[in-house]
Short mmCIF file of C-alpha atoms in Angstrom, two decimals:
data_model
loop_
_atom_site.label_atom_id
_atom_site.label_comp_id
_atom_site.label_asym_id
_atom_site.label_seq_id
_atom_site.Cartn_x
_atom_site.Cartn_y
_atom_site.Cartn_z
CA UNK O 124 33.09 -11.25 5.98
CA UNK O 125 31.22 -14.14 7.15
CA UNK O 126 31.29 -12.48 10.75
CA UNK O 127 29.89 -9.82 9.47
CA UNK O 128 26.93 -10.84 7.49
CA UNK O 129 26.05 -12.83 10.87
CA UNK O 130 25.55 -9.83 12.42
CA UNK O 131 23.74 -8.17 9.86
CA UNK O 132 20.79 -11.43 10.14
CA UNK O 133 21.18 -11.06 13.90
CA UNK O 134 20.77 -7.69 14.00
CA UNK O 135 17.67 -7.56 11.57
CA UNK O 136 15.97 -10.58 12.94
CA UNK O 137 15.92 -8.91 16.31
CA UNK O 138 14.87 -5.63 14.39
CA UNK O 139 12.21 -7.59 12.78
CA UNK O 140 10.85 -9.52 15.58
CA UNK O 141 10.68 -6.18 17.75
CA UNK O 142 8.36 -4.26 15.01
CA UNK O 143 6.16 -7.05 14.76
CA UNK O 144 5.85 -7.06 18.33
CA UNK O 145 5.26 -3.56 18.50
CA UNK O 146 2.69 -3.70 15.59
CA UNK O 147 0.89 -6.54 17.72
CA UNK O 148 1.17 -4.33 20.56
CA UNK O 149 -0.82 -1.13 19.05
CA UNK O 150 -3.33 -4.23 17.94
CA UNK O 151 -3.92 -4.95 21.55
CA UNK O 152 -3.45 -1.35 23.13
CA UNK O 153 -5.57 1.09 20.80
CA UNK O 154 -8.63 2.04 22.08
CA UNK O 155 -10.67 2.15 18.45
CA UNK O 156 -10.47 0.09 15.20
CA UNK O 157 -8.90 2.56 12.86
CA UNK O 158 -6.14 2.82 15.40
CA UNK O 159 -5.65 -0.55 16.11
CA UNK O 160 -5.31 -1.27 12.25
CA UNK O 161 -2.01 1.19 12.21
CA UNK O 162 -0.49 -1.46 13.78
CA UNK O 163 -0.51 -4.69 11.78
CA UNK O 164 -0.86 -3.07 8.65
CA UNK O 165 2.60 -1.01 8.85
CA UNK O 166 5.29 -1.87 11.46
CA UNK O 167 4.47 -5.70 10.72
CA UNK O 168 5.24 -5.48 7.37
CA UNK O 169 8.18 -3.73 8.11
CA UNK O 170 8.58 -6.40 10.66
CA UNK O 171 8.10 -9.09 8.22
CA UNK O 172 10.75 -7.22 6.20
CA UNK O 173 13.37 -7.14 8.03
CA UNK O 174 13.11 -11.04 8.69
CA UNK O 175 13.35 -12.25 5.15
CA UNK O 176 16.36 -9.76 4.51
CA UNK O 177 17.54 -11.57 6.96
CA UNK O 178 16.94 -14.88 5.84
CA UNK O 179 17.91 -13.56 2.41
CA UNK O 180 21.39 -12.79 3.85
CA UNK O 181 21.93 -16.39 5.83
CA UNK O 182 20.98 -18.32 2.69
CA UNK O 183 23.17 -16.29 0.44
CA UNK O 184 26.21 -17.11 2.93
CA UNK O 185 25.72 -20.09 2.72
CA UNK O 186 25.72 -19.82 -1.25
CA UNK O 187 21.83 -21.31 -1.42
CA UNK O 188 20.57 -17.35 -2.17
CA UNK O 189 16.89 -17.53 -3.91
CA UNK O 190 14.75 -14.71 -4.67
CA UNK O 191 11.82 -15.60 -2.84
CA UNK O 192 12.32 -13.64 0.13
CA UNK O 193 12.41 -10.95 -1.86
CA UNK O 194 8.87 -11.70 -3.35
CA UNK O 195 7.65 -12.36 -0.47
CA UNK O 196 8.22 -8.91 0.49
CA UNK O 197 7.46 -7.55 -2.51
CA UNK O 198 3.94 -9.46 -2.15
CA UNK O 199 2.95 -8.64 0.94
CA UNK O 200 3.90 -4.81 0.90
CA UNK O 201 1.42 -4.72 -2.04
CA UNK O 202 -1.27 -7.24 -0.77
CA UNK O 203 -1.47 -5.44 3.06
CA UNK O 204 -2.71 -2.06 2.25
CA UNK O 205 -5.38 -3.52 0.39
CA UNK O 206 -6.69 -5.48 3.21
CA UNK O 207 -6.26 -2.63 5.58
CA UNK O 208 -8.12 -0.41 3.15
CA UNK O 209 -11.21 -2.98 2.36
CA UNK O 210 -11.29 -3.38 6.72
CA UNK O 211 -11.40 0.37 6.91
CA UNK O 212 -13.47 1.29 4.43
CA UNK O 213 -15.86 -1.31 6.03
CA UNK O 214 -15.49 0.20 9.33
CA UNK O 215 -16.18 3.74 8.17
CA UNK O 216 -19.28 2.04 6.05
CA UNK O 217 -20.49 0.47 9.78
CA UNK O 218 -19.73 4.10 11.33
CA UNK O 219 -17.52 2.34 13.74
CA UNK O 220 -16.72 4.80 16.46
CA UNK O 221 -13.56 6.85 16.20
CA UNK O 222 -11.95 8.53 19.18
CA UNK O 223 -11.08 12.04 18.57
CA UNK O 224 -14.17 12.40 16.54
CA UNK O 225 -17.02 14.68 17.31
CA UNK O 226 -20.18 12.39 16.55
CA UNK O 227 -19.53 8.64 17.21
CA UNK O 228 -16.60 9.10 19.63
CA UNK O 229 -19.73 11.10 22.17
CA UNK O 230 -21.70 8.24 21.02
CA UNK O 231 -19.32 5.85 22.55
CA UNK O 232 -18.78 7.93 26.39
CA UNK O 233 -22.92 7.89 26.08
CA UNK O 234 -22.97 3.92 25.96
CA UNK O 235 -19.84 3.50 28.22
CA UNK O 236 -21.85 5.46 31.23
CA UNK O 237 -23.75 3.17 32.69
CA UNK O 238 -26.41 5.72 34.18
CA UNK O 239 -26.63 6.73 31.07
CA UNK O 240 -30.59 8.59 30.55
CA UNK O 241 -32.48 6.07 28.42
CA UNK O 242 -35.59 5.06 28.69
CA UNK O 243 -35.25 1.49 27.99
CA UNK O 244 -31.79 0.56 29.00
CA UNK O 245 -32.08 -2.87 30.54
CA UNK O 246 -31.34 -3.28 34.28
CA UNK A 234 -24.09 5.53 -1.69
CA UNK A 235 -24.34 6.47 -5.29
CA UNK A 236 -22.07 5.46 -7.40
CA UNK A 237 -20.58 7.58 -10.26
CA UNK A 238 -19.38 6.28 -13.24
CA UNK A 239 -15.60 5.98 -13.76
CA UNK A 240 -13.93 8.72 -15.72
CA UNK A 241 -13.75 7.13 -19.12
CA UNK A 242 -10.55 7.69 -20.50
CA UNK A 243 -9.99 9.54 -24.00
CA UNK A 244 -9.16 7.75 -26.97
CA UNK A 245 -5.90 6.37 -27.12
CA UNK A 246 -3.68 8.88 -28.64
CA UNK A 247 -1.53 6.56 -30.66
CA UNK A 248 -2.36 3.77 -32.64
CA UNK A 249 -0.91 0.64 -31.31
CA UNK A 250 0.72 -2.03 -33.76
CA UNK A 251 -1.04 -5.08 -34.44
CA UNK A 252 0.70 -7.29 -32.17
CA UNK A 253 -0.06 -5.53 -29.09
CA UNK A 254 -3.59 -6.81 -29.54
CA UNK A 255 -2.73 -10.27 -28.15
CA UNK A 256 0.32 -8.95 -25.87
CA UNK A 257 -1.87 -6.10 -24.27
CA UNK A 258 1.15 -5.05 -21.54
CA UNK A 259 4.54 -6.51 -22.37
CA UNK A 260 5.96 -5.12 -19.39
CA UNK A 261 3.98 -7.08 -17.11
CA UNK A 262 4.51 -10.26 -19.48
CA UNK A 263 8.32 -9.94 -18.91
CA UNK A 264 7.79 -9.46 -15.27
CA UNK A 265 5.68 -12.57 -14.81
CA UNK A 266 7.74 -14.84 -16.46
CA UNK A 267 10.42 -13.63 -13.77
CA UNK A 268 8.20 -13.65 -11.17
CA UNK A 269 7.49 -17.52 -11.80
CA UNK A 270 11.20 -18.22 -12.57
CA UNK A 271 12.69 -16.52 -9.68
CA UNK A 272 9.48 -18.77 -7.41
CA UNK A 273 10.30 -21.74 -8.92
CA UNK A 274 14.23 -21.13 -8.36
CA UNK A 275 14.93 -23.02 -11.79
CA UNK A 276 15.81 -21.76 -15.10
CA UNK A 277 14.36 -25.66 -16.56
CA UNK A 278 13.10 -26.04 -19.90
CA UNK A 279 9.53 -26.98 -19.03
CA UNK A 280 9.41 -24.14 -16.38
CA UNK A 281 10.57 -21.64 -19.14
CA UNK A 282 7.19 -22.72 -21.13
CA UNK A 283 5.17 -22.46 -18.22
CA UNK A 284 6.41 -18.86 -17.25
CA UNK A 285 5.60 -17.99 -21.23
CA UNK A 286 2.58 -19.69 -21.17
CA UNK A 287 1.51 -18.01 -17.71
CA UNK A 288 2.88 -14.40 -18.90
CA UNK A 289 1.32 -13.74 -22.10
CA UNK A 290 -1.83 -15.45 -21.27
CA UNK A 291 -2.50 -13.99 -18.09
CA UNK A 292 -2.41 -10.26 -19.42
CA UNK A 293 -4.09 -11.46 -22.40
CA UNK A 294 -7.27 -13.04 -20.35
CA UNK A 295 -7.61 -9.96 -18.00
CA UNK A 296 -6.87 -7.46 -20.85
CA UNK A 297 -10.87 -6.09 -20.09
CA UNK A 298 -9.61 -5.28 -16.64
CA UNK A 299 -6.99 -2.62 -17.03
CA UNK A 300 -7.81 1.10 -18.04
CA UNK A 301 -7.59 1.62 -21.37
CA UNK A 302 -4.30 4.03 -21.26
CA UNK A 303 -1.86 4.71 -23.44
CA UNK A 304 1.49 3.58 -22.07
CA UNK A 305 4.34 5.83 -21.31
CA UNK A 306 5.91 7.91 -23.65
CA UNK A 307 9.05 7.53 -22.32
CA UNK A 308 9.28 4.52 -20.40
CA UNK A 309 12.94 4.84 -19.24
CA UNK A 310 11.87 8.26 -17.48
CA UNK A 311 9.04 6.63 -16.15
CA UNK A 312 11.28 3.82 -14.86
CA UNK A 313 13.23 6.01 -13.17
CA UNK A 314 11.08 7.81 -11.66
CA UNK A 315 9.80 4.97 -10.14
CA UNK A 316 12.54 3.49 -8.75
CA UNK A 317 13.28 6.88 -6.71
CA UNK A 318 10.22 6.84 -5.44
CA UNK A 319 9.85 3.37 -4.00
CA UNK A 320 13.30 4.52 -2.63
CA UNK A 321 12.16 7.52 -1.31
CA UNK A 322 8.90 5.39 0.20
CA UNK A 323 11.25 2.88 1.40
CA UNK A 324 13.29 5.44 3.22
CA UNK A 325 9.79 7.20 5.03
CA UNK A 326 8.53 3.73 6.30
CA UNK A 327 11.35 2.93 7.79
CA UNK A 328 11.73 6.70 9.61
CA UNK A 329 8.43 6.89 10.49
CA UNK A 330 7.92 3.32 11.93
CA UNK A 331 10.47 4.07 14.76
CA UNK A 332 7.28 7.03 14.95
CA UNK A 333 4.99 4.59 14.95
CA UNK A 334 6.69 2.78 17.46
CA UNK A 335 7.36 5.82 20.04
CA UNK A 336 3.08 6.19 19.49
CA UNK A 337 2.28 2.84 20.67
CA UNK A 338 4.70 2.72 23.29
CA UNK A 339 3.17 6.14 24.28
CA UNK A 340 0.24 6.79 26.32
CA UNK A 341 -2.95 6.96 24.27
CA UNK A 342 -4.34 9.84 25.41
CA UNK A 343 -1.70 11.75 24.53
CA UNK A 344 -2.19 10.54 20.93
CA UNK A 345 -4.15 12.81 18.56
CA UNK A 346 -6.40 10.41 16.44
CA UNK A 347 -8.27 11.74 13.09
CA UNK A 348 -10.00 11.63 9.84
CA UNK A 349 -8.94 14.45 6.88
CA UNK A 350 -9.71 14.20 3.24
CA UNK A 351 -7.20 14.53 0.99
CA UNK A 352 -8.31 16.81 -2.21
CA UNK A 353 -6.42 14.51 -5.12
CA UNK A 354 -5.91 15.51 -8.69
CA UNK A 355 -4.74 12.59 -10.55
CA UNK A 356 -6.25 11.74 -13.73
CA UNK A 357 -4.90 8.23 -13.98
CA UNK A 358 -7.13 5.64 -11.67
CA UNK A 359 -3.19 3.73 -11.19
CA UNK A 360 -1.98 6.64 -10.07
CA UNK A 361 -4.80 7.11 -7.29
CA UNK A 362 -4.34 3.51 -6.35
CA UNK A 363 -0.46 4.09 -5.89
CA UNK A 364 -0.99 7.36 -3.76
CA UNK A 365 -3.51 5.33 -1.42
CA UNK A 366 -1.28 2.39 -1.24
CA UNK A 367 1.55 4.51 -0.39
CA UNK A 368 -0.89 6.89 2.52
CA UNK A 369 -1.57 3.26 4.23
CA UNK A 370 2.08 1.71 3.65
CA UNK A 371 3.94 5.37 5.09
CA UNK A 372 2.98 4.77 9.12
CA UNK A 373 0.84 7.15 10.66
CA UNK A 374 -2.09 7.64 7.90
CA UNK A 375 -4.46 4.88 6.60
CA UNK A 376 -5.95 5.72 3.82
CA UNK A 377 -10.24 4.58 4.51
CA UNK A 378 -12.01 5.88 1.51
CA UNK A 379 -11.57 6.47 -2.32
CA UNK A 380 -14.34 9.35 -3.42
CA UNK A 381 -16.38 7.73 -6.04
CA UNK A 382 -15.25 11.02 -8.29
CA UNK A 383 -11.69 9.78 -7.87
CA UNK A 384 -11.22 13.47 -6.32
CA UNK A 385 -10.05 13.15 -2.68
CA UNK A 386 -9.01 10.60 -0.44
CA UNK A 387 -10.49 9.79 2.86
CA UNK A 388 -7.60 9.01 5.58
CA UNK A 389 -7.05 8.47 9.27
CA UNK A 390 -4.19 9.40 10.80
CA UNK A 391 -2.74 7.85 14.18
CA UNK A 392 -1.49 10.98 15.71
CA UNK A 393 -2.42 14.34 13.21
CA UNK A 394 -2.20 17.74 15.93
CA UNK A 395 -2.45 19.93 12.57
CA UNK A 396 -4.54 17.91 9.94
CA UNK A 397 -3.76 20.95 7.75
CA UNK A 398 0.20 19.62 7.49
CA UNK A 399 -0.54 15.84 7.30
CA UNK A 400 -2.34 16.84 4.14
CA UNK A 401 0.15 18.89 2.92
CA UNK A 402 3.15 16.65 3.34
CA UNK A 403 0.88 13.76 1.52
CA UNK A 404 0.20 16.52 -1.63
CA UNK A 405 4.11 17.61 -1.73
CA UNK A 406 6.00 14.88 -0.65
CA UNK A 407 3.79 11.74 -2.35
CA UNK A 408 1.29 12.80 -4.87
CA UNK A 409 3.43 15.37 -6.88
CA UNK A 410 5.51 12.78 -7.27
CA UNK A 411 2.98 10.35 -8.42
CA UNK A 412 1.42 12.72 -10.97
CA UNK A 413 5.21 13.03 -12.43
CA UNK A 414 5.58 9.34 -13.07
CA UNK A 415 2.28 9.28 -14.86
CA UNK A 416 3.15 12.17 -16.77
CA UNK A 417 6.13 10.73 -18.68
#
């Protein structure tokens, strides 16, 4: 039994670690800010999840089992998308350029040409 | 940006007993005495009357805050209802993250980024928050914007070849199921 449940934490802590790697990955990769906050706001909390089921499970071998990992879940599942929403919302509000759309994205490959045509671009 | 005025809701259909006056949601009083049990990890006298104090007067003090609307008519449905859905959600993040994962690991440009607006018809504000919570928490879509009519979501979507379907699978899979808990 107890061999078990050690595999279990092992197996989510490495679980865990990897999605909130990956979620700091697409952070770091993504060319624009509404794909770059895909990343954090998701696989991390899933991340994040699968870390304090894992503590969960050590601690409740070890007959010391509290609920806080589990409200600490519960928290920041409900906390993140409201962040992510106030950032994007914020962004869109800013007209942040987004790639794959029409009007800011050609916006962006206008700036990013550095012979761009305009009249006062500095030297 | 103008802003609309919220929807007001109708009357409330039922008259409530007296008592509900000072205990505006009893649900959420029950769940924050647990909440600051289960934290504190001890079942002690003195945090009992904390958690009591904390639970009625907390719902009590930000009573102005919540819509005024009624409460379920059948709460046990309701319950239900919700708990197969944050299954359900539970299930989809977890899918879709191994998704999410395959996109970042991916090369970008074969990634199709975009914006779509979801058409919504909820009449319960909760409900809208719980269907945009749920677009951002479900990888793939983000949900940006809230129309100030309540009527349609703004969202961006990591990889969305046919903006058509993401829309559709948010209206099906999510938002009928949303209306149904708020229905009960």
């Amino acid at each position: 039994m107890s061999g078990f449940v050690e595999v279990l934490v092992a197996v989510l802590i490495v679980a865990g670690a990897a999605f909130a790697f990956l979620g700091s990955l697409g952070l770091a990769r993504f060319p624009d800010f509404y794909m770059r906050l895909h990343g954090p706001s998701k696989a991390t909390t899933l991340g994040i999840g699968c870390l304090l089921l894992a503590s969960l499970a050590h601690f409740a071998l070890r007959g010391e089992a509290s609920l806080h990992e589990v409200l600490i879940t519960l928290f920041v599942s409900l906390t993140t998308p409201v962040s992510a929403h106030l950032l994007a919302r914020a962004a869109r509000h800013r007209r942040l350029p987004a790639r794959g759309e029409s009007g800011p994205a050609a916006r962006v490959d206008a700036t990013a040409r550095p012979d761009a045509p305009s009249g006062n671009a500095p030297r | 940006m103008s802003e609309t005025p919220l929807r007001v809701p109708a009357e409330t259909p039922r008259d409530l007993p007296a008592w509900r006056r000072w205990v505006p949601h009893p649900g959420w009083s029950v769940a924050l005495v647990l909440i600051w049990l289960s934290l504190n990890g001890s079942a002690s006298a003195g945090h009992w009357l904390l958690a009591l104090v904390l639970g009625f007067a907390l719902p009590y003090a930000t009573r102005r805050f919540w819509p005024a609307r009624p409460a379920a008519r059948r709460p046990l449905r309701a319950f239900a209802r919700w708990v197969a859905f944050v299954l359900l959600v539970i299930g989809d993040v977890i899918v879709a993250n191994f998704q999410v994962a395959r996109a970042v690991l991916s090369p970008v440009r074969r990634l199709s980024p975009g914006f779509a607006e979801v058409p919504i018809d909820l009449d319960d504000e909760r409900a809208v928050v719980v269907l945009a919570h749920t677009i951002t928490l479900t990888p793939g879509t983000l949900s940006v914007d809230v129309a100030p009519d309540r009527r349609s979501i703004t969202i961006h979507a990591l990889d969305m070849p046919d903006p058509a379907a993401t829309v559709r699978e948010i209206k099906d899979r999510y938002e009928r199921r949303i209306a149904e808990i708020y229905s009960c």
